[in-house]
């Protein structure tokens, strides 16, 4: 079976790194409306699923022979009034052959979900550029439950601001720690942000994960409950530079060498057999 990443014509900023990982890993791509659904050798991987997907399936999917995978990189507990996880799956599960998620705890929430590691690639980032200018960066939208810990961090530490392109690259290469706070309460990881941290050799400080596999707390990342994140960030930033660098190197090794993006996809494809 031949994996082909079916990309939406609408480009979402939050999927920039996903698309970059696809390109860096050398996978074939097409747009969603270009999927040849009669090609029995093809496994089309779609993420995100938007309004481009169903019309193409309805127009060209009769007696479909290609395999379809929805790689669901969205959180399982969206803010109201969005539908709960089960309702989202009920609508899409009958249309695809597999639904991948990239957090092992997430995969336990519904039997229709299959865990696939979202690894990284060295080309997604670059080694640190010395001297480091910022204490932390989070590269996320601050609202709701993220506000208190990030505001607390800002009061004491120098922040590298959110950015894209060359500006973001400059921030990430000049920052000591990547800070990760969940957008919603589920203790589910943010695999694309973890892949980014790994590629830049950045130590990762995150709100608690129920299951970080293939990452291990205390080896590849630092973790604390939401209220304890500012104190944990302080602890990590006051730790000696070699110790911090060792965590960044361990994360890089885990996701950019051992569990790469390509390996995760290939393992996922094998699970369809």
XYZ file of N, CA and C in Angstrom:
819
model
N 0.840 -1.204 0.000
C 0.000 0.000 0.000
C 0.874 1.252 0.000
N 0.411 2.263 -0.704
C 1.191 3.473 -0.948
C 0.571 4.654 -0.199
N 1.240 5.172 0.839
C 0.670 6.307 1.566
C 0.756 7.592 0.752
N -0.368 8.279 0.654
C -0.440 9.565 -0.030
C -1.155 10.532 0.914
N -0.539 11.654 1.184
C -1.159 12.639 2.067
C -2.059 13.555 1.242
N -3.347 13.498 1.537
C -4.332 14.332 0.849
C -4.489 15.626 1.657
N -4.026 16.723 1.103
C -3.994 18.006 1.798
C -5.186 18.863 1.405
N -5.675 19.644 2.341
C -6.766 20.560 2.034
C -6.233 21.734 1.218
N -7.051 22.212 0.303
C -6.628 23.394 -0.464
C -6.579 24.631 0.436
N -7.451 24.673 1.419
C -7.357 25.748 2.400
C -6.183 25.437 3.321
N -5.293 26.403 3.501
C -4.106 26.198 4.327
C -4.350 26.745 5.731
N -4.215 25.880 6.723
C -4.401 26.256 8.123
C -3.044 26.484 8.771
N -2.882 27.622 9.442
C -1.600 27.901 10.098
C -1.219 26.794 11.077
N -2.210 26.263 11.798
C -1.918 25.263 12.827
C -1.429 23.946 12.242
N -1.572 23.769 10.925
C -1.097 22.549 10.271
C 0.171 22.790 9.452
N 0.804 23.952 9.627
C 2.028 24.264 8.897
C 3.107 23.217 9.150
N 3.308 22.854 10.408
C 4.371 21.893 10.732
C 4.014 20.494 10.250
N 2.748 20.148 10.278
C 2.306 18.858 9.747
C 2.671 18.752 8.258
N 2.342 19.770 7.496
C 2.659 19.750 6.062
C 4.166 19.709 5.828
N 4.894 20.432 6.650
C 6.355 20.435 6.518
C 6.922 19.049 6.809
N 6.392 18.369 7.823
C 6.858 17.018 8.141
C 6.558 16.044 7.011
N 5.407 16.199 6.375
C 5.073 15.364 5.218
C 6.109 15.557 4.118
N 6.421 16.811 3.815
C 7.390 17.110 2.749
C 8.787 16.613 3.110
N 9.225 16.909 4.316
C 10.565 16.515 4.739
C 10.747 14.998 4.733
N 9.673 14.280 5.004
C 9.739 12.821 5.078
C 9.593 12.163 3.718
N 9.386 12.951 2.673
C 9.385 12.433 1.309
C 8.135 11.703 0.882
N 6.993 12.007 1.513
C 5.758 11.328 1.140
C 5.095 12.004 -0.059
N 4.401 11.215 -0.818
C 3.613 11.711 -1.944
C 2.428 12.502 -1.403
N 2.033 13.558 -2.121
C 0.900 14.376 -1.704
C -0.031 14.653 -2.880
N -1.242 15.019 -2.539
C -2.202 15.549 -3.506
C -3.179 16.398 -2.712
N -4.087 17.073 -3.396
C -5.164 17.756 -2.698
C -6.324 16.780 -2.509
N -7.164 17.076 -1.537
C -8.287 16.192 -1.221
C -9.130 15.921 -2.458
N -9.361 16.949 -3.271
C -10.225 16.756 -4.443
C -9.507 16.068 -5.609
N -8.250 15.674 -5.391
C -7.502 14.922 -6.401
C -7.342 13.446 -6.039
N -7.897 13.007 -4.934
C -7.775 11.605 -4.545
C -8.412 10.697 -5.587
N -7.680 9.690 -6.054
C -8.211 8.681 -6.965
C -8.762 7.549 -6.111
N -10.022 7.592 -5.843
C -10.631 6.652 -4.901
C -10.819 5.263 -5.486
N -10.464 5.081 -6.744
C -10.518 3.746 -7.360
C -9.150 3.073 -7.391
N -8.129 3.733 -6.872
C -6.769 3.184 -6.871
C -6.603 2.276 -5.650
N -6.608 1.000 -5.846
C -6.554 0.041 -4.736
C -5.196 0.008 -4.048
N -4.183 0.600 -4.669
C -2.851 0.603 -4.054
C -2.649 1.779 -3.108
N -3.579 2.724 -3.107
C -3.388 3.979 -2.389
C -4.014 3.946 -0.997
N -3.290 4.524 -0.044
C -3.846 4.835 1.271
C -3.765 6.351 1.421
N -4.907 7.010 1.360
C -4.941 8.463 1.476
C -5.100 8.851 2.942
N -4.188 9.694 3.416
C -4.195 10.170 4.795
C -4.644 11.620 4.762
N -5.756 11.898 5.434
C -6.383 13.217 5.375
C -6.333 13.865 6.755
N -5.866 15.112 6.800
C -5.870 15.881 8.041
C -5.619 17.344 7.711
N -6.519 18.227 8.150
C -7.767 17.947 8.832
C -8.849 17.559 7.828
N -9.963 17.071 8.344
C -11.138 16.852 7.495
C -11.972 18.125 7.554
N -12.131 18.764 6.400
C -12.966 19.969 6.354
C -14.045 19.790 5.288
N -14.627 20.882 4.836
C -15.726 20.809 3.883
C -15.338 20.333 2.500
N -14.045 20.108 2.243
C -13.610 19.621 0.939
C -13.745 18.102 0.820
N -13.859 17.406 1.964
C -13.758 15.946 1.970
C -15.042 15.254 1.487
N -16.148 15.542 2.108
C -17.383 14.821 1.793
C -17.832 14.999 0.338
N -17.796 16.219 -0.214
C -18.231 16.362 -1.610
C -17.429 15.499 -2.574
N -16.115 15.400 -2.366
C -15.299 14.562 -3.261
C -15.646 13.091 -3.078
N -15.862 12.697 -1.839
C -16.219 11.302 -1.573
C -17.571 10.962 -2.187
N -18.521 11.864 -2.065
C -19.854 11.624 -2.625
C -19.824 11.578 -4.145
N -18.960 12.392 -4.753
C -18.902 12.453 -6.216
C -18.094 11.313 -6.825
N -17.068 10.823 -6.099
C -16.128 9.878 -6.716
C -15.900 8.612 -5.902
N -16.611 8.458 -4.798
C -16.307 7.351 -3.904
C -17.180 6.120 -4.049
N -18.013 6.060 -5.061
C -18.851 4.871 -5.249
C -17.948 3.660 -5.518
N -18.209 2.574 -4.784
C -17.381 1.363 -4.903
C -15.897 1.693 -4.708
N -15.637 2.482 -3.696
C -14.273 2.937 -3.421
C -13.332 1.758 -3.198
N -12.116 1.852 -3.789
C -11.093 0.806 -3.642
C -9.888 1.302 -2.861
N -9.650 2.600 -2.869
C -8.544 3.159 -2.086
C -8.903 3.123 -0.604
N -7.877 3.047 0.246
C -8.084 3.138 1.686
C -8.041 4.610 2.094
N -8.830 4.960 3.105
C -8.863 6.320 3.626
C -8.559 6.309 5.116
N -7.666 7.209 5.533
C -7.319 7.377 6.941
C -7.539 8.838 7.313
N -8.254 9.054 8.401
C -8.363 10.393 8.969
C -7.380 10.477 10.129
N -6.346 11.318 9.991
C -5.400 11.525 11.088
C -5.937 12.689 11.901
N -6.565 12.360 13.010
C -7.261 13.355 13.823
C -6.289 13.994 14.811
N -5.891 15.217 14.529
C -4.944 15.936 15.370
C -5.627 16.992 16.236
N -6.959 16.947 16.279
C -7.701 17.876 17.123
C -7.933 17.253 18.497
N -8.207 18.097 19.479
C -8.413 17.608 20.841
C -9.775 16.927 20.987
N -9.894 16.011 21.966
C -11.149 15.267 22.107
C -12.217 16.004 22.894
N -11.871 17.123 23.507
C -12.843 17.848 24.345
C -12.899 19.313 23.925
N -13.449 19.579 22.729
C -13.492 20.966 22.248
C -14.419 21.802 23.115
N -14.184 23.109 23.176
C -15.073 23.977 23.953
C -16.492 23.950 23.393
N -17.484 24.091 24.263
C -18.875 24.219 23.812
C -18.966 25.426 22.883
N -19.861 25.398 21.888
C -20.891 24.379 21.621
C -20.459 23.293 20.636
N -19.183 23.039 20.484
C -18.739 21.989 19.577
C -19.246 20.631 20.053
N -19.450 19.684 19.137
C -19.967 18.373 19.545
C -18.932 17.573 20.303
N -19.356 16.659 21.170
C -18.410 15.793 21.875
C -17.725 14.835 20.917
N -16.688 14.159 21.411
C -15.892 13.251 20.594
C -16.754 12.220 19.890
N -17.661 11.582 20.607
C -18.462 10.506 20.014
C -19.269 10.997 18.825
N -19.813 12.205 18.917
C -20.602 12.730 17.812
C -19.728 12.992 16.591
N -18.531 13.507 16.810
C -17.615 13.751 15.690
C -17.251 12.439 15.006
N -16.977 11.410 15.801
C -16.601 10.116 15.231
C -17.779 9.466 14.523
N -18.973 9.602 15.064
C -20.152 8.982 14.451
C -20.339 9.458 13.017
N -20.023 10.730 12.772
C -20.223 11.264 11.437
C -19.159 10.852 10.443
N -17.922 10.626 10.903
C -16.815 10.372 9.980
C -16.352 8.917 9.938
N -16.520 8.193 11.024
C -16.015 6.818 11.073
C -16.540 5.944 9.935
N -17.824 6.048 9.541
C -18.308 5.203 8.445
C -17.683 5.522 7.083
N -17.029 6.686 6.968
C -16.500 7.126 5.674
C -15.040 6.741 5.467
N -14.362 6.296 6.536
C -12.928 6.021 6.446
C -12.626 4.615 6.949
N -11.412 4.167 6.660
C -10.994 2.825 7.080
C -10.288 2.820 8.428
N -9.779 3.967 8.841
C -9.113 4.065 10.134
C -9.092 5.517 10.578
N -9.099 5.707 11.888
C -8.936 7.033 12.488
C -7.711 6.963 13.384
N -6.708 7.740 13.044
C -5.476 7.781 13.824
C -5.519 8.955 14.798
N -5.001 8.737 15.993
C -4.721 9.817 16.935
C -3.294 9.615 17.436
N -2.667 10.674 17.894
C -1.249 10.592 18.240
C -0.990 10.858 19.719
N -1.912 10.376 20.535
C -1.742 10.336 21.983
C -2.347 9.009 22.435
N -1.585 8.216 23.166
C -2.032 6.857 23.481
C -3.218 6.859 24.441
N -3.281 7.839 25.347
C -4.452 7.953 26.227
C -5.698 8.307 25.417
N -5.539 9.211 24.477
C -6.634 9.598 23.583
C -7.216 8.350 22.904
N -6.356 7.450 22.460
C -6.814 6.259 21.735
C -7.655 5.327 22.592
N -7.565 5.460 23.928
C -8.383 4.609 24.800
C -9.801 5.127 24.950
N -10.088 6.307 24.442
C -11.384 6.926 24.664
C -12.487 6.385 23.771
N -12.113 5.705 22.700
C -13.111 5.151 21.789
C -12.458 4.022 20.998
N -13.122 2.874 20.864
C -12.496 1.746 20.159
C -12.250 1.997 18.682
N -12.827 3.043 18.139
C -12.621 3.348 16.716
C -11.317 4.103 16.473
N -10.627 4.496 17.539
C -9.388 5.256 17.419
C -8.187 4.319 17.462
N -7.181 4.645 16.657
C -5.959 3.850 16.600
C -4.768 4.780 16.860
N -3.920 4.378 17.788
C -2.773 5.205 18.147
C -1.649 5.067 17.134
N -1.167 6.197 16.651
C -0.023 6.261 15.746
C 0.888 7.385 16.230
N 2.150 7.086 16.413
C 3.106 8.103 16.860
C 3.280 9.166 15.778
N 3.210 10.420 16.177
C 3.579 11.515 15.282
C 4.990 11.936 15.685
N 5.959 11.475 14.917
C 7.345 11.804 15.188
C 7.758 13.104 14.525
N 9.037 13.349 14.477
C 9.543 14.604 13.934
C 10.586 14.328 12.860
N 11.321 15.361 12.505
C 12.356 15.276 11.474
C 13.387 16.364 11.770
N 14.678 16.070 11.639
C 15.692 17.099 11.928
C 15.498 18.383 11.130
N 14.997 18.277 9.914
C 14.846 19.444 9.072
C 13.746 20.399 9.500
N 12.898 19.963 10.440
C 11.842 20.852 10.915
C 12.410 21.983 11.763
N 13.596 21.779 12.344
C 14.177 22.786 13.214
C 15.641 23.006 12.930
N 16.367 23.430 13.954
C 17.796 23.709 13.825
C 18.399 23.740 15.217
N 19.699 23.524 15.338
C 20.342 23.607 16.654
C 20.211 25.007 17.248
N 20.353 25.121 18.564
C 20.260 26.436 19.210
C 21.309 27.408 18.671
N 20.903 28.670 18.603
C 21.831 29.742 18.199
C 22.240 30.506 19.455
N 23.492 30.449 19.793
C 23.971 31.108 21.009
C 24.418 32.534 20.696
N 24.266 33.480 21.619
C 23.681 33.314 22.952
C 22.155 33.261 22.889
N 21.548 32.602 23.874
C 20.095 32.504 23.952
C 19.518 33.823 24.466
N 18.439 34.275 23.827
C 17.877 35.589 24.160
C 16.630 35.508 25.040
N 15.916 34.364 24.979
C 14.639 34.256 25.674
C 14.657 33.084 26.647
N 13.854 33.226 27.714
C 13.760 32.146 28.692
C 12.784 31.059 28.246
N 11.656 31.473 27.680
C 10.656 30.487 27.264
C 9.858 31.026 26.091
N 9.242 30.102 25.390
C 8.232 30.432 24.386
C 7.199 29.337 24.420
N 5.977 29.648 23.976
C 4.920 28.628 23.984
C 4.318 28.405 22.603
N 4.367 29.375 21.722
C 3.880 29.239 20.355
C 2.459 28.672 20.317
N 1.589 29.300 21.110
C 0.192 28.875 21.160
C -0.685 30.096 21.393
N -1.979 29.922 21.185
C -2.945 31.004 21.379
C -3.328 31.054 22.853
N -3.143 32.207 23.470
C -3.403 32.325 24.905
C -4.839 32.761 25.137
N -5.599 31.878 25.758
C -6.963 32.205 26.196
C -7.363 31.152 27.224
N -8.421 31.456 27.981
C -8.973 30.476 28.910
C -7.938 29.971 29.906
N -7.836 28.665 30.024
C -7.014 28.033 31.054
C -5.510 28.248 30.830
N -5.121 28.663 29.645
C -3.701 28.940 29.394
C -3.261 30.273 29.998
N -4.211 31.158 30.243
C -3.854 32.536 30.600
C -3.074 32.629 31.894
N -3.547 31.983 32.966
C -2.917 32.157 34.280
C -1.467 31.684 34.308
N -1.158 30.449 33.867
C 0.253 30.028 33.939
C 1.164 30.804 33.008
N 0.675 31.184 31.829
C 1.531 31.925 30.905
C 1.738 33.355 31.396
N 0.685 33.971 31.950
C 0.854 35.308 32.525
C 1.837 35.283 33.688
N 1.770 34.224 34.504
C 2.718 34.099 35.619
C 4.144 33.978 35.103
N 4.329 33.205 34.032
C 5.664 33.062 33.446
C 6.167 34.390 32.902
N 5.265 35.140 32.275
C 5.663 36.426 31.685
C 6.108 37.434 32.745
N 5.539 37.339 33.935
C 5.890 38.306 34.982
C 7.333 38.136 35.466
N 7.881 36.951 35.308
C 9.240 36.717 35.810
C 10.266 36.490 34.710
N 9.843 35.876 33.607
C 10.803 35.409 32.613
C 10.600 36.103 31.275
N 11.651 36.159 30.494
C 11.585 36.809 29.184
C 11.015 35.841 28.152
N 9.956 36.285 27.501
C 9.219 35.427 26.555
C 9.653 35.668 25.116
N 9.842 34.572 24.372
C 9.974 34.657 22.929
C 8.587 34.589 22.312
N 8.200 35.616 21.594
C 6.820 35.737 21.141
C 6.430 34.746 20.057
N 5.110 34.611 19.872
C 4.579 33.753 18.814
C 4.895 34.346 17.450
N 5.190 33.474 16.509
C 5.538 33.943 15.164
C 5.443 32.775 14.196
N 5.624 33.075 12.921
C 5.686 32.048 11.874
C 6.897 32.330 11.003
N 7.283 31.348 10.223
C 8.350 31.529 9.248
C 9.691 31.821 9.888
N 10.453 32.723 9.257
C 11.806 33.036 9.717
C 11.799 33.635 11.119
N 10.758 34.420 11.421
C 10.688 35.036 12.746
C 10.531 33.968 13.823
N 9.709 32.960 13.563
C 9.543 31.891 14.541
C 10.828 31.087 14.673
N 11.485 30.822 13.570
C 12.744 30.089 13.604
C 13.756 30.810 14.489
N 13.829 32.134 14.368
C 14.770 32.912 15.176
C 14.430 32.811 16.656
N 13.136 32.831 16.985
C 12.719 32.713 18.385
C 13.079 31.335 18.930
N 12.739 30.295 18.190
C 12.950 28.941 18.686
C 14.436 28.613 18.837
N 15.268 29.170 17.986
C 16.706 28.918 18.090
C 17.348 29.731 19.205
N 16.598 30.673 19.793
C 17.176 31.575 20.786
C 16.477 31.469 22.135
N 15.804 30.352 22.399
C 14.990 30.192 23.598
C 15.463 28.992 24.414
N 15.351 29.108 25.732
C 15.816 28.049 26.623
C 14.828 26.893 26.750
N 13.510 27.191 26.774
C 12.507 26.175 27.090
C 11.251 26.414 26.254
N 10.629 25.323 25.794
C 9.306 25.408 25.179
C 8.270 25.028 26.236
N 7.295 25.894 26.443
C 6.246 25.696 27.440
C 4.967 25.254 26.740
N 4.330 24.208 27.257
C 3.116 23.671 26.643
C 2.003 23.557 27.684
N 0.889 24.253 27.430
C -0.307 24.179 28.268
C -1.455 23.683 27.399
N -2.215 22.711 27.881
C -3.326 22.176 27.101
C -4.399 23.251 26.892
N -4.949 23.265 25.704
C -6.012 24.227 25.393
C -7.282 23.908 26.170
N -7.538 22.619 26.407
C -8.730 22.154 27.103
C -8.293 21.174 28.199
N -9.182 20.786 29.106
C -8.729 20.050 30.298
C -8.202 18.637 30.080
N -8.564 17.950 29.016
C -8.106 16.568 28.850
C -6.576 16.496 28.884
N -6.004 15.524 29.614
C -4.534 15.409 29.720
C -3.928 14.762 28.484
N -4.233 15.349 27.339
C -3.830 14.855 26.017
C -2.729 15.752 25.475
N -1.705 15.140 24.888
C -0.579 15.901 24.379
C -0.858 16.652 23.095
N 0.080 17.519 22.748
C 0.048 18.320 21.524
C 1.186 17.832 20.629
N 0.976 16.788 19.844
C 2.096 16.124 19.164
C 2.861 17.013 18.198
N 2.194 17.927 17.537
C 2.924 18.797 16.612
C 3.850 19.751 17.368
N 3.422 20.226 18.537
C 4.300 21.100 19.323
C 5.477 20.306 19.875
N 5.246 19.048 20.231
C 6.336 18.219 20.728
C 7.347 17.938 19.605
N 6.828 17.697 18.400
C 7.716 17.477 17.258
C 8.568 18.710 16.989
N 7.976 19.883 17.170
C 8.698 21.140 16.959
C 9.795 21.307 18.004
N 9.456 21.059 19.266
C 10.454 21.168 20.334
C 11.616 20.223 20.077
N 11.298 19.003 19.664
C 12.353 18.016 19.407
C 13.300 18.492 18.308
N 12.745 19.011 17.232
C 13.580 19.418 16.096
C 14.503 20.575 16.447
N 14.100 21.391 17.418
C 14.931 22.521 17.850
C 15.753 22.206 19.102
N 15.770 20.941 19.519
C 16.551 20.531 20.698
C 16.112 21.292 21.950
N 14.817 21.632 22.032
C 14.337 22.450 23.135
C 13.837 21.584 24.285
N 14.282 21.834 25.511
C 13.663 21.177 26.654
C 12.173 21.525 26.703
N 11.346 20.548 27.004
C 9.897 20.704 26.981
C 9.348 20.689 28.400
N 8.638 21.754 28.776
C 7.903 21.821 30.038
C 6.428 21.810 29.685
N 5.707 20.794 30.149
C 4.321 20.641 29.749
C 3.410 20.379 30.936
N 2.166 20.779 30.777
C 1.132 20.331 31.705
C 1.053 18.807 31.631
N 0.660 18.190 32.724
C 0.666 16.736 32.862
C 0.008 16.023 31.679
N 0.644 14.930 31.241
C 0.101 14.043 30.215
C -0.322 12.738 30.881
N -1.484 12.213 30.487
C -1.909 10.914 31.018
C -0.990 9.802 30.517
N -0.529 9.922 29.276
C 0.349 8.917 28.681
C 1.155 9.598 27.584
N 2.421 9.854 27.845
C 3.241 10.593 26.894
C 3.930 9.747 25.846
N 3.716 8.432 25.851
C 4.436 7.530 24.950
C 4.468 8.062 23.522
N 5.630 7.998 22.848
C 6.879 7.314 23.215
C 7.791 8.122 24.129
N 7.302 9.267 24.593
C 8.083 10.081 25.505
C 7.843 9.636 26.943
N 8.842 9.832 27.782
C 8.767 9.437 29.185
C 9.028 10.668 30.038
N 8.099 10.964 30.953
C 8.294 12.095 31.860
C 9.557 11.890 32.683
N 10.316 12.960 32.827
C 11.565 12.877 33.575
C 12.750 12.427 32.750
N 12.482 11.979 31.523
C 13.559 11.610 30.601
C 13.548 12.484 29.350
N 12.342 12.697 28.811
C 12.209 13.466 27.572
C 11.466 14.783 27.767
N 10.815 14.965 28.908
C 10.096 16.209 29.183
C 9.877 16.352 30.680
N 9.591 17.587 31.095
C 9.215 17.902 32.469
C 7.702 18.123 32.491
N 6.998 17.668 33.531
C 5.552 17.817 33.562
C 5.057 18.135 34.964
N 3.955 18.894 35.040
C 3.305 19.221 36.302
C 1.837 19.522 36.019
N 0.961 19.377 37.017
C -0.427 19.819 36.857
C -0.481 21.312 36.546
N -1.618 21.762 36.036
C -1.742 23.134 35.560
C -1.252 24.158 36.576
N -1.709 24.037 37.829
C -1.328 25.018 38.835
C 0.147 24.995 39.207
N 0.814 23.884 38.940
C 2.223 23.764 39.280
C 3.177 24.095 38.149
N 2.632 24.444 36.977
C 3.495 24.696 35.818
C 4.434 25.879 36.033
N 3.962 27.032 36.573
C 4.912 28.152 36.753
C 6.097 27.792 37.644
N 5.853 27.038 38.735
C 6.944 26.641 39.611
C 7.888 25.662 38.914
N 7.317 24.751 38.132
C 8.156 23.818 37.381
C 9.014 24.564 36.364
N 8.423 25.509 35.659
C 9.190 26.300 34.694
C 10.346 27.013 35.398
N 10.062 27.584 36.569
C 11.120 28.236 37.342
C 12.231 27.253 37.682
N 11.839 26.057 38.132
C 12.835 25.040 38.484
C 13.723 24.703 37.282
N 13.105 24.522 36.127
C 13.870 24.137 34.934
C 14.778 25.273 34.487
N 14.270 26.501 34.535
C 15.082 27.631 34.093
C 16.242 27.922 35.055
N 16.096 27.542 36.312
C 17.179 27.739 37.272
C 18.133 26.551 37.322
N 17.780 25.482 36.590
C 18.672 24.331 36.474
C 19.861 24.695 35.596
N 20.977 24.033 35.796
C 22.153 24.356 35.000
C 21.929 24.041 33.522
N 22.586 24.804 32.674
C 22.396 24.693 31.221
C 22.694 23.293 30.691
N 23.747 22.594 31.125
C 23.989 21.238 30.613
C 22.831 20.274 30.877
N 22.181 20.397 32.040
C 21.045 19.515 32.338
C 19.882 19.812 31.408
N 19.592 21.100 31.204
C 18.524 21.462 30.263
C 18.859 20.955 28.858
N 20.085 21.158 28.438
C 20.493 20.736 27.096
C 20.360 19.233 26.933
N 20.608 18.485 27.998
C 20.483 17.023 27.928
C 19.038 16.611 27.679
N 18.068 17.324 28.262
C 16.661 17.016 28.019
C 16.290 17.338 26.573
N 16.785 18.472 26.069
C 16.519 18.793 24.670
C 17.118 17.761 23.737
N 18.318 17.287 24.052
C 18.976 16.274 23.220
C 18.230 14.946 23.278
N 17.717 14.588 24.463
C 16.972 13.332 24.601
C 15.680 13.380 23.813
N 15.008 14.536 23.828
C 13.768 14.681 23.057
C 14.062 14.598 21.563
N 15.134 15.250 21.126
C 15.549 15.179 19.719
C 15.813 13.726 19.314
N 16.564 13.010 20.117
C 16.893 11.619 19.802
C 15.630 10.771 19.700
N 14.696 11.017 20.600
C 13.490 10.192 20.636
C 12.599 10.409 19.417
N 12.402 11.656 19.019
C 11.437 11.944 17.959
C 12.057 12.216 16.594
N 13.326 12.587 16.546
C 13.954 12.889 15.256
C 14.856 11.764 14.769
N 15.156 10.799 15.640
C 16.031 9.688 15.266
C 15.320 8.351 15.428
N 14.732 8.119 16.604
C 14.102 6.824 16.869
C 12.680 6.752 16.319
N 11.810 7.626 16.782
C 10.397 7.605 16.371
C 10.136 8.764 15.414
N 10.657 8.657 14.211
C 10.503 9.731 13.238
C 9.076 9.782 12.686
N 8.773 10.880 12.018
C 7.463 11.019 11.370
C 7.255 9.892 10.368
N 8.264 9.598 9.567
C 8.137 8.519 8.574
C 7.883 7.179 9.249
N 8.604 6.892 10.300
C 8.398 5.609 10.985
C 6.968 5.495 11.513
N 6.447 6.552 12.099
C 5.087 6.512 12.619
C 4.067 6.216 11.543
N 4.225 6.884 10.390
C 3.297 6.656 9.277
C 3.418 5.227 8.769
N 4.618 4.754 8.578
C 4.808 3.394 8.062
C 4.255 2.348 9.029
N 4.434 2.565 10.339
C 3.850 1.651 11.318
C 2.324 1.685 11.245
N 1.779 2.880 11.067
C 0.327 3.008 10.949
C -0.216 2.310 9.713
N 0.497 2.418 8.610
C 0.079 1.758 7.371
C 0.103 0.242 7.558
N 1.129 -0.276 8.208
C 1.206 -1.726 8.448
C 0.040 -2.214 9.293
N -0.442 -1.372 10.183
C -1.551 -1.793 11.040
C -2.864 -1.935 10.262
N -2.902 -1.397 9.041
C -4.103 -1.529 8.223
C -4.182 -2.878 7.520
N -3.058 -3.595 7.468
C -3.015 -4.861 6.737
C -3.816 -5.945 7.445
